[in-house]
Coordinates of C-alpha atoms in Angstrom, one line a residue:
Chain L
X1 CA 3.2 -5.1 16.1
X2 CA 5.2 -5.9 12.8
X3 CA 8.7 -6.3 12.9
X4 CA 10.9 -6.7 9.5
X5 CA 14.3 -6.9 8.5
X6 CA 15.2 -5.6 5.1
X7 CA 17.7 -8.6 5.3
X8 CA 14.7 -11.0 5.0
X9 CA 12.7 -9.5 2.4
X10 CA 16.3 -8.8 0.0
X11 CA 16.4 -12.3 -2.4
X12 CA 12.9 -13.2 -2.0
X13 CA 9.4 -12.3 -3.8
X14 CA 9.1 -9.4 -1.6
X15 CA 12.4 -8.0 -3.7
X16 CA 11.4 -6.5 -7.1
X17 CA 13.3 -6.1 -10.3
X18 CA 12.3 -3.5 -12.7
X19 CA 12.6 -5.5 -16.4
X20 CA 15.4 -3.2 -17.6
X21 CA 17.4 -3.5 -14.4
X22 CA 16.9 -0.1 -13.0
X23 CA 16.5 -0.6 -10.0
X24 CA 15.2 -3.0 -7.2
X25 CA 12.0 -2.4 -4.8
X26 CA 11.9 -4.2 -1.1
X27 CA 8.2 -4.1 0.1
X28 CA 8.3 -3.9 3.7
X29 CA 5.0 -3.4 4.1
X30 CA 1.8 -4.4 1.4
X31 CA -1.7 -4.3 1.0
X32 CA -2.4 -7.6 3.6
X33 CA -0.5 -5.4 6.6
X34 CA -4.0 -3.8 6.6
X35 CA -1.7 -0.1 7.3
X36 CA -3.9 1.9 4.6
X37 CA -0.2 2.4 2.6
X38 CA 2.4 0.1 1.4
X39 CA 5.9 1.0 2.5
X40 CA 8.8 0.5 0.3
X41 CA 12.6 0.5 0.2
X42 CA 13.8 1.2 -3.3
X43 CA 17.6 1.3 -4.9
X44 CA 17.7 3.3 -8.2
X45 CA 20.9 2.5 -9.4
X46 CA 23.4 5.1 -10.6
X47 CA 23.0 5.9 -14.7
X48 CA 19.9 4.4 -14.7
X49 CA 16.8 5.9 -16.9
X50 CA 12.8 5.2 -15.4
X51 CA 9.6 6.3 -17.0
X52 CA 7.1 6.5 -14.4
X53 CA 3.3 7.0 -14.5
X54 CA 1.3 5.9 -11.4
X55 CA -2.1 6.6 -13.0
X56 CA -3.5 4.6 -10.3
X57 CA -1.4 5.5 -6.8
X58 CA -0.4 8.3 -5.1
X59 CA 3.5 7.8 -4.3
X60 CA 6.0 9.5 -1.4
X61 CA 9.9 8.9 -2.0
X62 CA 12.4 10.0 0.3
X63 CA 15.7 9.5 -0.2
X64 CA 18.5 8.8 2.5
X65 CA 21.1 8.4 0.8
X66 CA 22.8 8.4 -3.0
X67 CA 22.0 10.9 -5.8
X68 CA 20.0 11.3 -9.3
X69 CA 17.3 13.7 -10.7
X70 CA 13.5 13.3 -11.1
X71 CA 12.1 15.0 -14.3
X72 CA 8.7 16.1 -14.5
X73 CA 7.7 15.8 -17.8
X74 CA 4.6 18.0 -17.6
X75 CA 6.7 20.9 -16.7
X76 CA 10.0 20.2 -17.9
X77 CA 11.6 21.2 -14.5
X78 CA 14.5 18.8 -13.2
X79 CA 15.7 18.4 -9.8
X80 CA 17.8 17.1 -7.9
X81 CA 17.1 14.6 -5.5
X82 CA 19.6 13.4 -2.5
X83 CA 20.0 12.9 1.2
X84 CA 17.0 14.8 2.5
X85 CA 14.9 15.1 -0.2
X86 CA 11.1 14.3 -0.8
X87 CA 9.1 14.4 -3.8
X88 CA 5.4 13.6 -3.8
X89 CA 3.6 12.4 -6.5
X90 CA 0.1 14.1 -5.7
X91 CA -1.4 14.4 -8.8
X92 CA 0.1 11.4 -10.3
X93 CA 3.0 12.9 -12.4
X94 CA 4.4 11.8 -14.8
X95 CA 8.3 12.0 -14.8
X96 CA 11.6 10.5 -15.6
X97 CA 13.8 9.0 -12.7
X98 CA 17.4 9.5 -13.6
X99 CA 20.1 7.5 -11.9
X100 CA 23.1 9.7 -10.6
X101 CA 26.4 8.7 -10.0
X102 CA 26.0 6.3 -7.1
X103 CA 22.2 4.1 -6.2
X104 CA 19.8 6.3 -4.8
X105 CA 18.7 4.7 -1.4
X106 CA 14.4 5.7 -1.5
X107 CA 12.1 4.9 0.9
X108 CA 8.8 5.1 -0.8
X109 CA 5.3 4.9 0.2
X110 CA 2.1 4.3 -1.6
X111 CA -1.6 4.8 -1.2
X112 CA -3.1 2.7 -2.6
X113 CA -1.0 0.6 -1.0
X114 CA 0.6 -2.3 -3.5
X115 CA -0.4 -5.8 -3.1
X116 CA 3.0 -6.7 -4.0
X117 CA 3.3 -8.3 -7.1
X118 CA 2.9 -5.5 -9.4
X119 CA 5.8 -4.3 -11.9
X120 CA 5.7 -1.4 -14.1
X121 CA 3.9 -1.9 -17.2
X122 CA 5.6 -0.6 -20.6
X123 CA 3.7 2.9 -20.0
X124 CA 5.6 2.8 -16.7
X125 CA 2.3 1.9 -14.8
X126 CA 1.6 0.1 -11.7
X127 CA -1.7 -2.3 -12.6
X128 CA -4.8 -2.2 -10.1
X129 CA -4.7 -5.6 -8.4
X130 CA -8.1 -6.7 -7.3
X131 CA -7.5 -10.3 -5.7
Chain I
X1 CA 4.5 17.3 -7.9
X2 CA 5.7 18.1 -4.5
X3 CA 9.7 18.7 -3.7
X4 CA 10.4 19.0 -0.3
X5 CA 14.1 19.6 1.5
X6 CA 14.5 18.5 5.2
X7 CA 16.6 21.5 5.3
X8 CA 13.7 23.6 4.9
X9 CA 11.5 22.2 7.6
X10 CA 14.3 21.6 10.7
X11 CA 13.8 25.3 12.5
X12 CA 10.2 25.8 11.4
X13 CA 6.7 25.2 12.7
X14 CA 7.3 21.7 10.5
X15 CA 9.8 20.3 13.0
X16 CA 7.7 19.5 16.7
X17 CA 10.0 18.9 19.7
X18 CA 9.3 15.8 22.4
X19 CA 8.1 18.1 25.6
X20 CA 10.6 16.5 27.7
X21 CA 13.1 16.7 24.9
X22 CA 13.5 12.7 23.9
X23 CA 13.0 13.4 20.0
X24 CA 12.5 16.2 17.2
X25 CA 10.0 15.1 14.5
X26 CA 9.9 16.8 10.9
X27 CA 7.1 16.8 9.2
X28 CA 7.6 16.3 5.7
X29 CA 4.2 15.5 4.0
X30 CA 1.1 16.3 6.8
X31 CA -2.8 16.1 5.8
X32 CA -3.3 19.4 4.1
X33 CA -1.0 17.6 1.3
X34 CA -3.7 15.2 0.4
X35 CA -1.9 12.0 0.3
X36 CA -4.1 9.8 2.7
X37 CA -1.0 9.4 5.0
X38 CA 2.0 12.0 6.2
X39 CA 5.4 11.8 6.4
X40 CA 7.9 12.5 8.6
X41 CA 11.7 12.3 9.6
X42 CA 12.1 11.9 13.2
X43 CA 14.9 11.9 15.6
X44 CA 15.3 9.7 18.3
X45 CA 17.9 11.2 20.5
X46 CA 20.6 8.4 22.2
X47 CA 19.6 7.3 25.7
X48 CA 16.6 8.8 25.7
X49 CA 12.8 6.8 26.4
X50 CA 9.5 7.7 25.0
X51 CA 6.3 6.1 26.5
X52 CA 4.0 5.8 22.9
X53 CA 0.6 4.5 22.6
X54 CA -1.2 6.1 19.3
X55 CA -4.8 5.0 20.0
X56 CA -5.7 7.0 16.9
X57 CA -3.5 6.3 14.1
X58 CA -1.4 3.3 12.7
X59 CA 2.0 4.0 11.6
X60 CA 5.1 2.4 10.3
X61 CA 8.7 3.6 11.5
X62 CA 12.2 2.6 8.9
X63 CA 15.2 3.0 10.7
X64 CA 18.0 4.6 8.3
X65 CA 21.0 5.0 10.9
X66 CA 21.0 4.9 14.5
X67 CA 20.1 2.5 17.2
X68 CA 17.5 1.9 19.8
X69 CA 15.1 -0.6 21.3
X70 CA 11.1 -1.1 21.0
X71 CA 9.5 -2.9 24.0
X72 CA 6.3 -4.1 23.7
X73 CA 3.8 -3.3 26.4
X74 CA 1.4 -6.0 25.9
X75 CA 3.8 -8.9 25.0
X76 CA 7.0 -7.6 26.8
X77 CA 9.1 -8.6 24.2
X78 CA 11.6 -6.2 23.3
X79 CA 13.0 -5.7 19.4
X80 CA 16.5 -4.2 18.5
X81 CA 16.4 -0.9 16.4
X82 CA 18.9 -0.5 13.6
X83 CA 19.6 0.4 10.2
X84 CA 16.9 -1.6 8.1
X85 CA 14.5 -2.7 10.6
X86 CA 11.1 -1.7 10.1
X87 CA 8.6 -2.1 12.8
X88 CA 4.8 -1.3 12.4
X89 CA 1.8 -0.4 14.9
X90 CA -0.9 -2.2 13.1
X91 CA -2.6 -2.8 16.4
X92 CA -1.9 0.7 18.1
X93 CA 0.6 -1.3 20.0
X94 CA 1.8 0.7 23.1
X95 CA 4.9 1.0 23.3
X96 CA 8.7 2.1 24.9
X97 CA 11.1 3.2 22.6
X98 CA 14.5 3.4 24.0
X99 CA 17.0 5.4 22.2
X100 CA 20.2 3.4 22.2
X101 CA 24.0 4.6 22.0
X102 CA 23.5 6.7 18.7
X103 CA 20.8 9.1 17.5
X104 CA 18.2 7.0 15.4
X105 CA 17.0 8.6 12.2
X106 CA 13.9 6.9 11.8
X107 CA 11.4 7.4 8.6
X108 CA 7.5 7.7 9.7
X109 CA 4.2 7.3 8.0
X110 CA 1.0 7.9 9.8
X111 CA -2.5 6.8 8.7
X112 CA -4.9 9.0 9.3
X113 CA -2.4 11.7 8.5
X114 CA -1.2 14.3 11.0
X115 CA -2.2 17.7 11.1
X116 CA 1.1 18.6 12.2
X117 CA 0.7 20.1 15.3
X118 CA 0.3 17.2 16.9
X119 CA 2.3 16.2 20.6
X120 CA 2.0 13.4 22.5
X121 CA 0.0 14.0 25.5
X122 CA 0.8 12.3 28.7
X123 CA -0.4 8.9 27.3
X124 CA 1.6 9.3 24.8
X125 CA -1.1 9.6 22.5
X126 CA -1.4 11.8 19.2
X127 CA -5.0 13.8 19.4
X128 CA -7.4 13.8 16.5
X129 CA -7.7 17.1 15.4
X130 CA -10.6 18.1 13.8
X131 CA -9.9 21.5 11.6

């Protein structure tokens, strides 16, 4: 059994910075934990603008608290995401993360699962890490 | 993309109730989704106790608000619940969870996924449901 505290993984290498500022990702859980998923809390912070592209992961994102909008730029459709919403990333969508007007609290889950290290790329990519 | 409102799954054939009434779990992504893992919100009702041991499936639980306890069956240790603790069953770790003075909202992910019809049976295991 694997027990974690978001209060140890907050300051460390566990806690990612997107380059811009956008938000910060705490990996809870990563490739290593041998769970088949990596399992992620995520703050989007309010105003904030994401490109996203996971070419090479399927992502979950719940959120639990906070507000914003996720854009899905193959259909144009916006909506709105906040307390009790999912969105699921099946077929690798590409879409804009909008900040609303507080952070967006996400828990987020990926298959692949992340080995930890990874940061978006300038196409808003997550590389394949093969260590 | 998927978009999915917990609103729309609490009353439905999506939300599966504990037989003796200790928890209601929602099932937000399940294996017909094609993620590799599902997804769910479940609620751990206060003062309740559970008796869990997924021989089948690994899964990772995020507590979001709430408290409760986890004791571990094989160690006897036992873990406090609470807003940002994370604990994971990488070893199908049976298990007691003990809901604590407030309803726990707890964030899932199985591995294999879930059907979604799944209940625990008086092991407290989850079946593997072949469709």
């Amino acid at each position: 059994m694997i027990i974690r505290n978001i209060k140890d993984i907050i300051g460390t290498d566990k806690e990612v910075h997107a380059k811009d500022g956008q938000w910060s990702s705490r990996r809870m859980l990563l490739r290593n934990d041998n769970m088949g998923f990596s399992f992620h809390e995520t703050i989007v912070y309010a105003r904030s603008k994401t490109h996203i592209h996971y070419k090479n992961h399927l992502e979950a994102v719940y959120c639990v608290s906070g507000n914003g909008l996720i854009e899905d730029l193959k259909s144009g459709k916006v909506y709105e995401i906040y307390d009790g919403i999912m969105y699921a990333l099946d077929k690798h969508d590409e879409h804009i993360l909008h900040g609303g007007t507080e952070d967006m609290r996400l828990i987020c889950v990926f298959n692949p699962p992340l080995v930890g290290t990874e940061n978006h790329d300038k196409h808003g990519v997550y590389p394949i890490i093969n260590e």
